[in-house]
mmCIF file of C-alpha atoms and ligand atoms in Angstrom:
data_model
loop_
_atom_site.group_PDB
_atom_site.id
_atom_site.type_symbol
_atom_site.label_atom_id
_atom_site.label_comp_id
_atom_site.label_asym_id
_atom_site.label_seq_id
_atom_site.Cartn_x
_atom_site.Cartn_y
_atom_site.Cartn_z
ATOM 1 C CA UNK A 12 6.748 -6.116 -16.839
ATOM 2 C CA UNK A 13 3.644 -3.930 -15.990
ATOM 3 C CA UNK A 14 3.744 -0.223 -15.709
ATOM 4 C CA UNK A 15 1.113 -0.174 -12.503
ATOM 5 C CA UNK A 16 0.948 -0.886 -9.172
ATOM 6 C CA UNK A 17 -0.975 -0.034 -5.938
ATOM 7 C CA UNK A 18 -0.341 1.716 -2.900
ATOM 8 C CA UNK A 19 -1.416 2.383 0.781
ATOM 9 C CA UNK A 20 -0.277 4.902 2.701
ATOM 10 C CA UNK A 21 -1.442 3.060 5.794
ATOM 11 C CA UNK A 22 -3.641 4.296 8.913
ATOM 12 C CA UNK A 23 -0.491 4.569 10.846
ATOM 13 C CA UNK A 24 1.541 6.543 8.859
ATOM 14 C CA UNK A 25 -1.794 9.000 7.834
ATOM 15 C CA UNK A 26 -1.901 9.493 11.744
ATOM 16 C CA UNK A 27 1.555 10.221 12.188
ATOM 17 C CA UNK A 28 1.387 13.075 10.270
ATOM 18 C CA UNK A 29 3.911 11.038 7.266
ATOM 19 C CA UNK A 30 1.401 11.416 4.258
ATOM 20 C CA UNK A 31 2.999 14.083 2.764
ATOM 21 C CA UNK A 32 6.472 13.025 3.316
ATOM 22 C CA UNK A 33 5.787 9.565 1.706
ATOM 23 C CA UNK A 34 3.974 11.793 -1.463
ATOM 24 C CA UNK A 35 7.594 12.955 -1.679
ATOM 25 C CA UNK A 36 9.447 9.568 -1.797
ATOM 26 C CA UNK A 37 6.809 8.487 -4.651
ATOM 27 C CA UNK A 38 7.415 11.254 -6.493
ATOM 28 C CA UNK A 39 10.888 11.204 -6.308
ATOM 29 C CA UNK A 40 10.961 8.053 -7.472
ATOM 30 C CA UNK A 41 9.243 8.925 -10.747
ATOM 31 C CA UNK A 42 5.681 7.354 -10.242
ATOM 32 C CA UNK A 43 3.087 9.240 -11.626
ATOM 33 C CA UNK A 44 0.081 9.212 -9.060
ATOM 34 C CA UNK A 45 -2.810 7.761 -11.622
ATOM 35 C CA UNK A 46 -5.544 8.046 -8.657
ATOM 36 C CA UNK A 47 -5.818 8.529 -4.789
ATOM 37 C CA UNK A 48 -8.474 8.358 -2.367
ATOM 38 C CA UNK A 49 -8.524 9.158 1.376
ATOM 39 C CA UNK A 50 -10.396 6.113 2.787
ATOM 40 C CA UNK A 51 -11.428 4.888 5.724
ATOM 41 C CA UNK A 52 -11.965 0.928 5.417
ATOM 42 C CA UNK A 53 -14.905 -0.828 6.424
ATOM 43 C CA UNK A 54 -13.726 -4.152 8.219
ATOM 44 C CA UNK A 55 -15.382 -5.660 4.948
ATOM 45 C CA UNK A 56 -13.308 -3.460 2.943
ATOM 46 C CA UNK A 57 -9.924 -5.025 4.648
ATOM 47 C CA UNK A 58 -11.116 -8.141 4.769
ATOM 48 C CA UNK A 59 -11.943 -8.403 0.842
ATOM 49 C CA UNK A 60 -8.649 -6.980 0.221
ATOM 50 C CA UNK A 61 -6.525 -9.025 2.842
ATOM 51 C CA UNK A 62 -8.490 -12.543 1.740
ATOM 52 C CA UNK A 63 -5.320 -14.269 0.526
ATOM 53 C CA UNK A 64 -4.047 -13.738 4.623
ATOM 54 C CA UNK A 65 -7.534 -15.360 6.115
ATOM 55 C CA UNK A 66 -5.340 -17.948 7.593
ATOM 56 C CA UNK A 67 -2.567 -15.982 9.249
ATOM 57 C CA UNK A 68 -2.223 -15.907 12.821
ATOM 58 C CA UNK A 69 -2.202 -12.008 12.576
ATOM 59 C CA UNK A 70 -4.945 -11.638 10.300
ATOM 60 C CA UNK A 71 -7.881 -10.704 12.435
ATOM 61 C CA UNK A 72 -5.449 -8.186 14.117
ATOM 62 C CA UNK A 73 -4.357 -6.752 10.805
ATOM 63 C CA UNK A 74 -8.358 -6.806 9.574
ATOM 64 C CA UNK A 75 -8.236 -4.648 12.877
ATOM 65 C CA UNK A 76 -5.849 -2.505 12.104
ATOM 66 C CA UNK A 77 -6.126 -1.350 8.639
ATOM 67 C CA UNK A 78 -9.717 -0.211 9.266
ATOM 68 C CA UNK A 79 -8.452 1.855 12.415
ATOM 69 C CA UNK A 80 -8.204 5.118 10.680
ATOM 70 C CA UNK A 81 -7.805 6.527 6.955
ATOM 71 C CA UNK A 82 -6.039 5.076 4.229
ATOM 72 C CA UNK A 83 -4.167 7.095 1.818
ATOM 73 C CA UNK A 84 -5.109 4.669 -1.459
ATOM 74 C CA UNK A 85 -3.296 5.067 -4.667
ATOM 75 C CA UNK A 86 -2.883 4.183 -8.392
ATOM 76 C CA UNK A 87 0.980 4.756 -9.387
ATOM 77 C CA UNK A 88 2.423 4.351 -12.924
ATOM 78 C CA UNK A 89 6.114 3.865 -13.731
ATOM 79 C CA UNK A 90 8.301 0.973 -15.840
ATOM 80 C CA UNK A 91 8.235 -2.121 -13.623
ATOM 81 C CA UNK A 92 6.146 -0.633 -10.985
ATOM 82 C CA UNK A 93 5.693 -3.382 -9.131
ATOM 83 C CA UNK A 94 9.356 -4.080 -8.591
ATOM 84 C CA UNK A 95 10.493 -0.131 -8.298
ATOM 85 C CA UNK A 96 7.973 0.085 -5.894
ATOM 86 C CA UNK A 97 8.895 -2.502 -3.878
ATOM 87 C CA UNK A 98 11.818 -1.648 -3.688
ATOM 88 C CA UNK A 99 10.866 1.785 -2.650
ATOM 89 C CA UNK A 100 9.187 0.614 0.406
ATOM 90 C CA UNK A 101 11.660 -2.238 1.749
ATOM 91 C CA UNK A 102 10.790 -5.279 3.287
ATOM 92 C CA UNK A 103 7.667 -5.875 5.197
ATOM 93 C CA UNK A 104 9.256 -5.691 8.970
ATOM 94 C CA UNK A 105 10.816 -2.181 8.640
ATOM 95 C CA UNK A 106 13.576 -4.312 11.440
ATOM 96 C CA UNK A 107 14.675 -6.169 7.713
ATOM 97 C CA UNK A 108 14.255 -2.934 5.649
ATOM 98 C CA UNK A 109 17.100 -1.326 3.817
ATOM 99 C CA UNK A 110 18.100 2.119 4.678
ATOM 100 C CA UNK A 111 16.838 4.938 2.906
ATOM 101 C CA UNK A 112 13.637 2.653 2.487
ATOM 102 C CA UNK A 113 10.197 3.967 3.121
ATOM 103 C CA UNK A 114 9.437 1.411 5.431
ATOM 104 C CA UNK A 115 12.616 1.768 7.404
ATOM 105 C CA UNK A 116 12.183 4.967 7.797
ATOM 106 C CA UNK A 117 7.980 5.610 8.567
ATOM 107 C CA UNK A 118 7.076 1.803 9.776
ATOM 108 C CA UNK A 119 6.345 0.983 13.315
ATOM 109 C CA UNK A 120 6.393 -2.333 12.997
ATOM 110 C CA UNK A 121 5.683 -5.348 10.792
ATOM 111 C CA UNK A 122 2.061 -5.416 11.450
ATOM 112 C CA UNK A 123 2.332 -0.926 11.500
ATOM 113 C CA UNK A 124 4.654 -0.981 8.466
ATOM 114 C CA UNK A 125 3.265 2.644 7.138
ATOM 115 C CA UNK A 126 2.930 1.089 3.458
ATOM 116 C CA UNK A 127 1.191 -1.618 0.843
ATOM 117 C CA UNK A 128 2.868 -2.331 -1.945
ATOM 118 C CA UNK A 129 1.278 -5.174 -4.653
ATOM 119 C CA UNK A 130 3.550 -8.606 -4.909
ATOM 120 C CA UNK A 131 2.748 -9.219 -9.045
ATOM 121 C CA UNK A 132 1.535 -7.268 -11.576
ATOM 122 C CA UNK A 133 -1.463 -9.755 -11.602
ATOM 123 C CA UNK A 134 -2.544 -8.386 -8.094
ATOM 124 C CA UNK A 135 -1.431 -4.986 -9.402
ATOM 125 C CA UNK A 136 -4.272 -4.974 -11.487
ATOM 126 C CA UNK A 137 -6.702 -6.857 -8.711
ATOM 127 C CA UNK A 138 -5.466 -4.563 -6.108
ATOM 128 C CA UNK A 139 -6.334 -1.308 -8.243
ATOM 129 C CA UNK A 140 -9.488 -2.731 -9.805
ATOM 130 C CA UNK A 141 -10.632 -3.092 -5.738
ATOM 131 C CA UNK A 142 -10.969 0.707 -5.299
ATOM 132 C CA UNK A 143 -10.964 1.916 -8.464
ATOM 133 C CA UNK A 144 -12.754 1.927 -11.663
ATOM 134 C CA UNK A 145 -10.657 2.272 -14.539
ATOM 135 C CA UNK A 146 -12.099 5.889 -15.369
ATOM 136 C CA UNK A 147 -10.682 7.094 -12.117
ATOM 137 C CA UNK A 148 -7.578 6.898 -13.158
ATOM 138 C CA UNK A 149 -7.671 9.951 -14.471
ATOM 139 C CA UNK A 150 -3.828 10.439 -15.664
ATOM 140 C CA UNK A 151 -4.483 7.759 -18.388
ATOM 141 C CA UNK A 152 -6.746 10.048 -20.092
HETATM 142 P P1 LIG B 4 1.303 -5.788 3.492
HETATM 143 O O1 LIG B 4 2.452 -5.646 2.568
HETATM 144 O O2 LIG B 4 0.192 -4.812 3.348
HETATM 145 O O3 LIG B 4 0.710 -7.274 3.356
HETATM 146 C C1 LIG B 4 0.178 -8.013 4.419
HETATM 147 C C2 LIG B 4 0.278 -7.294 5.720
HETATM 148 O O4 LIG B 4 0.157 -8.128 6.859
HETATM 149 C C3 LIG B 4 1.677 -6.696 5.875
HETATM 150 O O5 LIG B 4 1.865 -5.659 4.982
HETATM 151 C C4 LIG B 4 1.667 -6.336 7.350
HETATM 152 O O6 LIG B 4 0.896 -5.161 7.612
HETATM 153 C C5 LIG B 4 0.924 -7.550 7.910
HETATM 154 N N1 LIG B 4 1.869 -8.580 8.391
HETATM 155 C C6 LIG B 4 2.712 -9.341 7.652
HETATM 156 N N2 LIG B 4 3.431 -10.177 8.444
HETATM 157 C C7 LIG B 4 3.012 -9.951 9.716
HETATM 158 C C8 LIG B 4 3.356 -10.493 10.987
HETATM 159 N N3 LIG B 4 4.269 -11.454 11.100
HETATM 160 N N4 LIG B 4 2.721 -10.006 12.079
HETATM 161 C C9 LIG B 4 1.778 -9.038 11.973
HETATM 162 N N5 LIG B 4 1.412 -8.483 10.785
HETATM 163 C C10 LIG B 4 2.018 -8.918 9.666
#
């Protein structure tokens, strides 16, 4: 298993004020923050990164959505990221999420769900190498 994955603290959760408290739930959970970026998305931006959901009925609305306000984007390194972080965050309609979850406990709704998390460690690596280069990820050096 990989050691990365990617985050976003979504615009939602920036705007609610929840940035902070969702540092703390990272952090807690013994990822080690390898790069962030405050980011507003072009519509490009979320497009590009959402391609694989180009056919979803909500995907124009979620194109909408995620470039509605700033991003918190992030880097995180732990052992099996991808699935620690995953489970950190809870299913994607916070209604499904397990207590204690991020997602359960920030998200609006399954559209509004406060955080990204990467599937694989294959899109790990695609999802980081979309906003950063690998020299940004400056606790690696
Ligand atoms: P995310 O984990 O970032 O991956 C795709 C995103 O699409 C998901 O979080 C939600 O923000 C959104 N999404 C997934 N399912 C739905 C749905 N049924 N209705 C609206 N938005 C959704």
């Amino acid at each position: 298993m990989g050691n990365r994955t990617f985050a976003i603290i979504k615009p939602d959760a920036v705007r609610n004020g929840n940035t902070g408290k969702i540092y703390d739930r990272i952090l807690q959970a013994d990822f080690k923050i390898l790069a962030a970026k405050l980011l507003k998305l072009t519509k490009a931006q979320a497009e590009g990164f959402y391609a694989v959901h180009k056919q979803r009925p909500f995907y124009e609305e979620l194109i909408d959505f995620m470039s509605s306000g700033a991003c918190m984007i992030l880097a995180l390194e732990k052992d099996n990221a991808v699935s620690s972080w995953r489970e950190s965050i809870g299913a994607t309609n916070p209604e499904e999420a397990a207590k204690g979850t991020i997602r359960k406990d920030f998200a609006t709704n399954v559209q509004k769900n406060a955080v990204h998390g990467s599937d694989s460690d294959e899109n790990a690596e695609k999802e980081i190498g979309f906003f950063f280069t690998e020299s940004e990820l400056i606790a690696n050096q």
